């Protein structure tokens, strides 16, 4: 129990019963109304004492909102936004407030289960078993498989279900200790990698991923929200933008759909899906042609003046015999505009940006000259043709972005979901570099996502009492480590992956729901899952993935365990202690405790050395590294919520200092290397600079468009976090079933009306949903929200439509790069 538990009296018996009806076996919970969200009730019934614990909502909406958890008689009855060091971050959305229902859903998994003898996967027939039987069955089978096929026979699959350090998928999460000790193969779901890889390559990554702190948007006078449905997907952060608008900021929204945030815009730009790079490159040309470039920033804080040799690498001092090759002091050479001489980049503030030069026998050109050559094709007129955005609108955007400053560009993940997604981010980032709108108050670019408190990674990922062995992917917990999920079918079929033998016979899955989010779901199901001898899933309730498991382990809810979050993929600058508010239901266990049982069952007790949650958190947090950011276990236990991000208004790359290899903002990439290696080849010449290429499928010139003429993309809504919160009765009152939005013209051509059940289909699969006919979407496109689970569809599944194809340079799921047709069901 917390040392600082508060006592409150407020919730009535009636509301308590509504919230905890599932525990008592009642079914009336599905009829609860919005009044159940209220912190107070008008009922005059008897009051009783509540205890309040610290919590945090840590799913992958990027919120990370601290919560007060109210407990009565051993049950969580309600939650509310908790006090934080900065009240501007005190927010909680309807998903966070619905946790009491999430905890006590009637279908909560309470006991270990195994697939009933003689039944097929997916039949839904289960037998309750003990924890001893579950762990011994799993570990005995893993021991056999590892002995027969090698350590790589076991795959480990986690994603973004929750960002807890002990039980979650924090990038240095405790699960990695066991994964590494087993030398299991991490499976990469390849999500959002276009954004993260491209933005890191351009601007590096520090305590925040490429943007200023959210509070800084109040200092912007122009904000471009590009591919971001902030008012739905990150609703708790919207008020920062609303405050900026109240302060007089102009809002530009670039998105194929007329979203809620678009309704608040001064300028809404409905571009063609997947044309973002062409539009951005066209606007780069306008910035250059109108001489709106921030030349000081471009010359002194970007790679623009760096001289590039004919082999694509930079000319450095070592090439001139002036330093050691590969040393950190081996500076890139530029041409001083005043003297015409080749000098180290630090020796002039006025370098030349154009021309071809001969230096010490090398023919070289500034990176800026190469950029001009690359983007010359994308005149405003050409960009307009590709993006369907008028030239005059492009000029209006440019004028606001460069002349009405400070200006910020907030990137969403809309453009990430296409084959050409990283090219879109490269082009958008180049636009920001040319304008000099980075690293200043009110000026940032990217998708705001705080990184984690820097911790000693080895303490998180290595077995406590054993040396970490080499593993596939180097034992890394990164999403880009190990084997790419999109290529597993081929790897299993051929027995090779990236030129090496590949044999996988079992998968352990936790903190994710692969059969809901992996593209080309049917292939994963039949070409991967059907080939496994043992599939184990740890979950809180039935999902698309648990249905096809052999053994299901009951995971504790977030509030039933002690844990710690520290900013990973969150919009909060706080480290938050999750206190254990109640005992786990049934026989549920925190994932951390499950990892410990598995380690002991594999005769690897040294992996966790028997540490309980407090001991494990002390082991990780009580270090000099964490102390630099004011973090210790005792401080977290006392204060609960601690700001770890330095300063009061963090500015990314302040003063033009970037954490890239060059120390500058980069639009030229010296040595392109694919994000994952699986035996593919890449177009190195293309990847040196920003580019536009057509998406792999969703483009008018694709011959397939004659058969399937509608581009289909998947929006995030405020009612789910991917498939998390998918079956919460309160939320389903507002959002009861899967839908598809279709433009009036397209609907009329197919005799479809709002409310009709319709079938989306292509050569890969289909799904049946309810139609919403609207003017708020581009003709030729349809929009079906993602995250619905299979049992919520009349037929099919939205991931049966998607493709496993991925760009060879950045392994990423192309959820929106697909064509479909629609007909009445």
Tab-separated table of N, CA and C in Angstrom, residues 518-521 714 762 764 798-804 814-816 818:
chain	number	residue	atom	x	y	z
A	518	UNK	N	-0.812	-6.744	-37.989
A	518	UNK	CA	0.164	-7.073	-39.030
A	518	UNK	C	-0.521	-7.129	-40.391
A	519	UNK	N	0.104	-6.503	-41.372
A	519	UNK	CA	-0.458	-6.467	-42.717
A	519	UNK	C	-0.543	-7.871	-43.313
A	520	UNK	N	-1.529	-8.057	-44.174
A	520	UNK	CA	-1.788	-9.344	-44.824
A	520	UNK	C	-1.971	-10.427	-43.772
A	521	UNK	N	-2.977	-10.226	-42.970
A	521	UNK	CA	-3.250	-11.071	-41.807
A	521	UNK	C	-3.357	-12.553	-42.153
A	714	UNK	N	-6.428	3.988	-43.197
A	714	UNK	CA	-6.943	3.618	-41.879
A	714	UNK	C	-6.661	4.737	-40.877
A	762	UNK	N	-10.523	-6.717	-52.124
A	762	UNK	CA	-9.525	-6.743	-53.187
A	762	UNK	C	-9.064	-8.184	-53.344
A	764	UNK	N	-6.734	-9.745	-52.004
A	764	UNK	CA	-6.192	-10.369	-50.802
A	764	UNK	C	-7.277	-10.791	-49.814
A	798	UNK	N	-10.113	-5.950	-41.432
A	798	UNK	CA	-9.483	-4.907	-42.235
A	798	UNK	C	-8.055	-5.253	-42.633
A	799	UNK	N	-7.362	-6.053	-41.805
A	799	UNK	CA	-5.998	-6.428	-42.181
A	799	UNK	C	-5.962	-7.562	-43.200
A	800	UNK	N	-7.103	-8.101	-43.578
A	800	UNK	CA	-7.125	-9.051	-44.698
A	800	UNK	C	-6.960	-8.336	-46.031
A	801	UNK	N	-7.108	-7.011	-46.029
A	801	UNK	CA	-6.995	-6.222	-47.256
A	801	UNK	C	-5.567	-5.775	-47.538
A	802	UNK	N	-4.745	-5.693	-46.515
A	802	UNK	CA	-3.452	-5.035	-46.624
A	802	UNK	C	-2.375	-5.944	-47.208
A	803	UNK	N	-1.261	-5.312	-47.586
A	803	UNK	CA	-0.180	-6.014	-48.281
A	803	UNK	C	1.065	-6.104	-47.411
A	804	UNK	N	1.801	-7.198	-47.564
A	804	UNK	CA	3.069	-7.384	-46.828
A	804	UNK	C	4.245	-6.721	-47.531
A	814	UNK	N	2.754	-1.036	-44.642
A	814	UNK	CA	2.100	-0.082	-45.543
A	814	UNK	C	0.580	-0.191	-45.417
A	815	UNK	N	0.073	0.124	-44.256
A	815	UNK	CA	-1.334	-0.112	-43.974
A	815	UNK	C	-2.279	0.613	-44.922
A	816	UNK	N	-1.868	1.778	-45.428
A	816	UNK	CA	-2.762	2.587	-46.258
A	816	UNK	C	-2.417	2.546	-47.731
A	818	UNK	N	-3.033	0.710	-50.295
A	818	UNK	CA	-3.820	-0.378	-50.862
A	818	UNK	C	-5.023	0.162	-51.613
